[in-house]
Coordinates of C-alpha atoms and ligand atoms in Angstrom, one line a residue:
X29 CA -14.8 -28.5 8.1
X30 CA -13.5 -24.9 8.4
X31 CA -14.0 -22.5 5.6
X32 CA -12.0 -19.3 5.2
X33 CA -13.9 -16.1 4.8
X34 CA -13.0 -15.2 1.3
X35 CA -11.6 -11.8 0.7
X36 CA -13.9 -9.6 -1.4
X37 CA -11.4 -9.5 -4.3
X38 CA -10.7 -13.2 -4.1
X39 CA -11.8 -14.3 -7.6
X40 CA -9.7 -11.5 -9.1
X41 CA -6.5 -12.4 -7.3
X42 CA -3.9 -14.8 -8.6
X43 CA -3.4 -18.2 -7.1
X44 CA 0.0 -18.7 -5.5
X45 CA 1.6 -22.0 -6.3
X46 CA 4.6 -23.0 -4.3
X47 CA 6.5 -25.8 -6.0
X48 CA 8.1 -28.3 -3.6
X49 CA 8.6 -25.7 -0.8
X50 CA 11.1 -27.0 1.7
X51 CA 10.6 -24.9 4.8
X52 CA 7.2 -24.9 6.5
X53 CA 8.2 -21.5 7.9
X54 CA 8.3 -20.1 4.4
X55 CA 4.8 -21.5 3.7
X56 CA 3.6 -19.7 6.8
X57 CA 5.3 -16.5 5.9
X58 CA 3.9 -16.7 2.3
X59 CA 0.4 -17.2 3.7
X60 CA 0.9 -14.1 5.9
X61 CA 2.1 -12.0 2.9
X62 CA -0.9 -13.3 0.9
X63 CA -3.4 -12.3 3.5
X64 CA -1.8 -8.9 3.9
X65 CA -2.4 -8.3 0.3
X66 CA -5.9 -9.9 0.0
X67 CA -4.9 -13.1 -1.8
X68 CA -6.2 -16.4 -0.5
X69 CA -5.7 -19.2 -2.9
X70 CA -2.5 -21.1 -1.8
X71 CA -1.5 -24.3 -3.6
X72 CA 1.4 -26.5 -2.7
X73 CA 3.0 -29.0 -5.0
X74 CA 4.6 -31.8 -3.0
X75 CA 5.7 -29.8 0.0
X76 CA 8.8 -31.5 1.4
X77 CA 7.5 -32.1 4.9
X78 CA 3.9 -33.0 3.9
X79 CA 0.7 -31.1 4.4
X80 CA -1.0 -29.9 6.6
X81 CA 2.0 -29.0 8.7
X82 CA 1.7 -27.2 12.0
X83 CA 5.2 -25.8 11.7
X84 CA 3.8 -23.3 9.1
X85 CA 1.7 -21.7 11.8
X86 CA 4.1 -19.4 13.8
X87 CA 5.3 -17.6 10.7
X88 CA 1.7 -17.3 9.3
X89 CA 1.1 -15.1 12.4
X90 CA -2.7 -15.3 12.3
X91 CA -3.1 -16.0 8.6
X92 CA -4.5 -19.4 9.5
X93 CA -7.4 -19.1 7.2
X94 CA -5.0 -19.3 4.3
X95 CA -3.2 -22.3 5.7
X96 CA -6.4 -24.1 6.4
X97 CA -7.7 -23.7 2.9
X98 CA -4.3 -24.3 1.2
X99 CA -4.4 -27.4 -1.0
X100 CA -1.5 -29.8 -1.6
X101 CA -1.1 -31.5 -5.0
X102 CA 1.0 -34.4 -6.4
X103 CA 1.8 -32.6 -9.6
X104 CA 2.1 -29.1 -11.0
X105 CA -0.4 -30.1 -13.7
X106 CA -3.0 -31.0 -11.1
X107 CA -2.3 -27.9 -9.1
X108 CA -2.9 -25.6 -12.1
X109 CA -5.5 -27.5 -14.1
X110 CA -8.3 -25.0 -13.6
X111 CA -6.2 -21.9 -14.2
X112 CA -6.0 -20.0 -17.5
X113 CA -2.7 -18.4 -17.3
X114 CA 0.5 -19.3 -15.6
X115 CA 3.5 -17.2 -14.7
X116 CA 6.9 -18.5 -13.4
X117 CA 8.8 -16.3 -11.0
X118 CA 12.5 -16.6 -11.2
X119 CA 15.6 -14.8 -9.9
X120 CA 17.7 -16.2 -12.7
X121 CA 17.3 -15.3 -16.4
X122 CA 16.5 -18.4 -18.3
X123 CA 17.7 -19.3 -21.7
X124 CA 14.3 -19.5 -23.2
X125 CA 12.3 -17.6 -25.8
X126 CA 9.8 -16.2 -23.3
X127 CA 8.7 -12.8 -22.3
X128 CA 10.2 -11.6 -19.0
X129 CA 7.9 -9.2 -17.2
X130 CA 8.1 -7.1 -14.1
X131 CA 5.8 -7.7 -11.1
X132 CA 4.0 -4.5 -12.0
X133 CA 3.2 -5.7 -15.4
X134 CA 2.2 -9.1 -14.0
X135 CA -0.4 -7.3 -11.8
X136 CA -1.9 -5.5 -14.8
X137 CA -2.0 -8.8 -16.8
X138 CA -3.6 -10.7 -13.9
X139 CA -6.2 -8.0 -13.4
X140 CA -7.2 -7.7 -17.1
X141 CA -7.3 -11.5 -17.4
X142 CA -9.6 -11.6 -14.4
X143 CA -11.8 -8.9 -15.9
X144 CA -12.2 -11.3 -18.8
X145 CA -13.1 -14.2 -16.5
X146 CA -9.7 -15.8 -16.6
X147 CA -7.8 -16.8 -13.5
X148 CA -4.0 -16.7 -13.2
X149 CA -1.6 -18.6 -11.1
X150 CA 1.9 -17.5 -10.1
X151 CA 4.6 -20.2 -9.6
X152 CA 7.3 -20.0 -7.0
X153 CA 10.3 -22.3 -6.9
X154 CA 12.1 -24.3 -4.2
X155 CA 14.3 -22.4 -1.8
X156 CA 17.4 -24.1 -2.9
X157 CA 17.1 -24.4 -6.7
X158 CA 14.1 -22.5 -7.8
X159 CA 11.9 -23.8 -10.6
X160 CA 13.2 -26.3 -13.1
X161 CA 13.4 -25.5 -16.7
X162 CA 10.5 -27.9 -17.4
X163 CA 8.3 -26.1 -14.9
X164 CA 9.2 -22.7 -16.4
X165 CA 8.5 -24.1 -19.8
X166 CA 4.8 -24.7 -19.1
X167 CA 4.3 -21.0 -18.1
X168 CA 3.1 -18.2 -20.4
X169 CA 5.8 -15.8 -19.2
X170 CA 8.5 -15.3 -16.6
X171 CA 8.3 -12.8 -13.8
X172 CA 11.6 -11.3 -12.6
X173 CA 11.7 -8.9 -9.7
X174 CA 14.3 -6.4 -11.0
X175 CA 16.7 -6.3 -8.1
X176 CA 20.5 -5.8 -7.6
X177 CA 21.8 -8.0 -10.5
X178 CA 24.7 -9.0 -8.2
X179 CA 22.3 -10.2 -5.5
X180 CA 18.8 -10.8 -6.8
X181 CA 17.6 -14.0 -5.1
X182 CA 14.8 -13.3 -2.7
X183 CA 13.6 -15.4 0.2
X184 CA 10.6 -17.4 -1.1
X185 CA 8.0 -15.7 1.1
X186 CA 9.5 -12.3 0.4
X187 CA 9.1 -13.0 -3.3
X188 CA 5.5 -13.8 -2.7
X189 CA 5.1 -10.6 -0.8
X190 CA 6.5 -8.4 -3.6
X191 CA 4.3 -10.1 -6.2
X192 CA 1.2 -9.9 -4.0
X193 CA 1.9 -6.3 -3.1
X194 CA 2.2 -5.2 -6.7
X195 CA -1.1 -7.0 -7.4
X196 CA -2.7 -5.1 -4.6
X197 CA -1.2 -1.7 -5.5
X198 CA -2.5 -2.0 -9.1
X199 CA -6.1 -1.9 -7.6
X200 CA -5.4 0.4 -4.7
X201 CA -7.0 3.9 -4.5
X202 CA -5.3 5.2 -1.4
X203 CA -4.3 8.8 -2.2
X204 CA -0.5 9.1 -2.2
X205 CA -0.9 11.9 0.3
X206 CA -3.9 12.8 2.4
X207 CA -4.6 14.9 5.4
X208 CA -5.9 13.0 8.3
X209 CA -8.2 15.6 9.8
X210 CA -8.6 15.3 13.6
X211 CA -9.9 18.9 13.7
X212 CA -13.0 18.1 11.6
X213 CA -14.1 19.3 8.2
X214 CA -11.9 21.7 6.2
X215 CA -12.8 25.3 6.4
X216 CA -14.9 26.7 3.5
X217 CA -13.5 29.5 1.3
X218 CA -16.1 31.8 3.0
X219 CA -14.8 31.0 6.4
X220 CA -11.2 31.5 5.3
X221 CA -12.0 34.8 3.6
X222 CA -13.8 36.0 6.7
X223 CA -10.7 35.2 8.8
X224 CA -8.4 36.8 6.3
X225 CA -10.4 40.0 6.2
X226 CA -10.3 40.2 10.0
X227 CA -6.6 39.4 10.2
X228 CA -5.8 42.0 7.6
X229 CA -7.9 44.6 9.5
X230 CA -6.3 43.6 12.7
X231 CA -2.8 43.9 11.3
X232 CA -3.7 47.2 9.8
X233 CA -4.8 48.5 13.2
X234 CA -1.6 47.3 14.7
X235 CA 0.3 49.2 12.0
X236 CA 1.9 46.0 10.8
X237 CA 2.1 47.1 7.1
X238 CA 4.5 49.9 7.6
X239 CA 6.1 49.8 4.2
X240 CA 3.2 50.5 1.9
X241 CA 4.8 49.3 -1.3
X242 CA 5.5 45.9 0.3
X243 CA 2.0 45.5 1.5
X244 CA 0.5 43.5 -1.3
X245 CA 3.5 41.1 -1.5
X246 CA 3.5 40.6 2.3
X247 CA -0.2 40.0 2.4
X248 CA 0.1 37.4 -0.4
X249 CA 2.8 35.6 1.6
X250 CA 0.7 35.6 4.7
X251 CA -2.3 34.2 2.9
X252 CA -0.1 31.5 1.3
X253 CA 1.1 30.4 4.7
X254 CA -2.4 29.9 5.9
X255 CA -3.6 28.2 2.7
X256 CA -0.7 25.7 3.0
X257 CA -1.9 24.8 6.4
X258 CA -5.3 23.7 5.0
X259 CA -7.1 24.9 8.1
X260 CA -10.1 23.0 9.4
X261 CA -13.2 24.9 10.4
X262 CA -12.4 24.5 14.0
X263 CA -8.9 25.8 13.5
X264 CA -10.2 29.0 11.9
X265 CA -12.3 29.4 15.1
X266 CA -9.1 29.1 17.2
X267 CA -7.5 31.8 15.1
X268 CA -10.6 34.1 15.6
X269 CA -10.2 33.4 19.3
X270 CA -6.5 34.3 19.2
X271 CA -7.2 37.5 17.3
X272 CA -9.9 38.5 19.8
X273 CA -7.4 37.9 22.6
X274 CA -4.7 39.9 20.9
X275 CA -7.2 42.7 20.1
X276 CA -7.9 42.9 23.8
X277 CA -11.4 41.6 23.6
X278 CA -12.4 39.9 26.7
X279 CA -13.2 36.3 25.9
X280 CA -15.2 35.5 29.0
X281 CA -14.0 34.1 32.3
X282 CA -10.7 32.2 32.3
X283 CA -8.9 30.1 34.9
X284 CA -6.9 33.2 35.9
X285 CA -10.1 35.0 36.8
X286 CA -11.1 32.3 39.1
X287 CA -11.1 33.3 42.8
X288 CA -8.1 32.1 44.8
Ligands
SAH10 N1 18.4 -20.4 -5.6 C1 17.2 -20.2 -6.4 C2 16.3 -19.1 -5.9 C3 15.3 -19.6 -5.0 S1 14.4 -18.4 -4.2 C4 17.6 -19.9 -7.8 O1 18.7 -19.7 -8.1 O2 16.7 -19.9 -8.6 C5 12.8 -19.1 -4.1 C6 11.9 -18.6 -5.2 O3 11.6 -17.2 -4.9 C7 12.3 -18.6 -6.6 O4 12.2 -19.9 -7.1 C8 11.4 -17.6 -7.2 O5 10.1 -18.2 -7.4 C9 11.3 -16.6 -6.1 N2 12.3 -15.5 -6.4 C10 13.4 -15.2 -5.6 N3 14.0 -14.2 -6.1 C11 13.3 -13.7 -7.1 C12 13.4 -12.6 -8.0 N4 14.4 -11.7 -8.0 N5 12.4 -12.4 -9.0 C13 11.4 -13.3 -9.1 N6 11.2 -14.3 -8.3 C14 12.2 -14.5 -7.3

């Protein structure tokens, strides 16, 4: 029997429960979305074309481990018996006294439940008619992706992706912006100051600061430019090399010095 390598955050992640999915391709695409986001527990309630189903494979696009461990159940109750909390995703507002939450809020709730040892499951409905009111009724809350009110119904697998993505993002520490540093470690303040001193002296010698009262302002602007660039140690060395060349210092033999 094949076993999937469980993702490290498996036990924390919600189970994905597809209720009577019709298209095997959607099951495959849902598995792919789950694996993209580090979810692995896929449960199918009475999939129309039976289970396992090889037609799910192409759209899973390599997320076979999820398909292989996916379990099919005869009833929603069986599929969710071991879970502590259930959420029903729906594109339509339901006339029920239940909380409607966003996927972001869902992610927080699932994570805090998991921290307390409780596992959550998220229900997704059939492509054609979604979840029945009876299915929605057994859930603790509804999850609605807040989309264009005039066109809010998502493809099943895309709905799985959005929910899974929000769950992942809630635990993601990727900085919103970061410098990928092919030039090595960032320059230290001392290296930068050494360069600035030299640059200022060199500009002085070249009579760059002609208007004395503008000198301080101009120098601040120049420093700001370099600081914005967040120079790496090696880049500071390049600047030293350029200054040496401009100052007329011979840098050692170059290609042009090479004979013939
Ligand atoms: N025609 C169905 C929609 C089915 S879409 C209906 O009117 O209900 C298939 C499933 O994707 C839905 O049952 C739901 O689980 C999920 N889904 C689609 N759009 C969604 C949205 N905007 N918010 C939350 N879940 C959505």
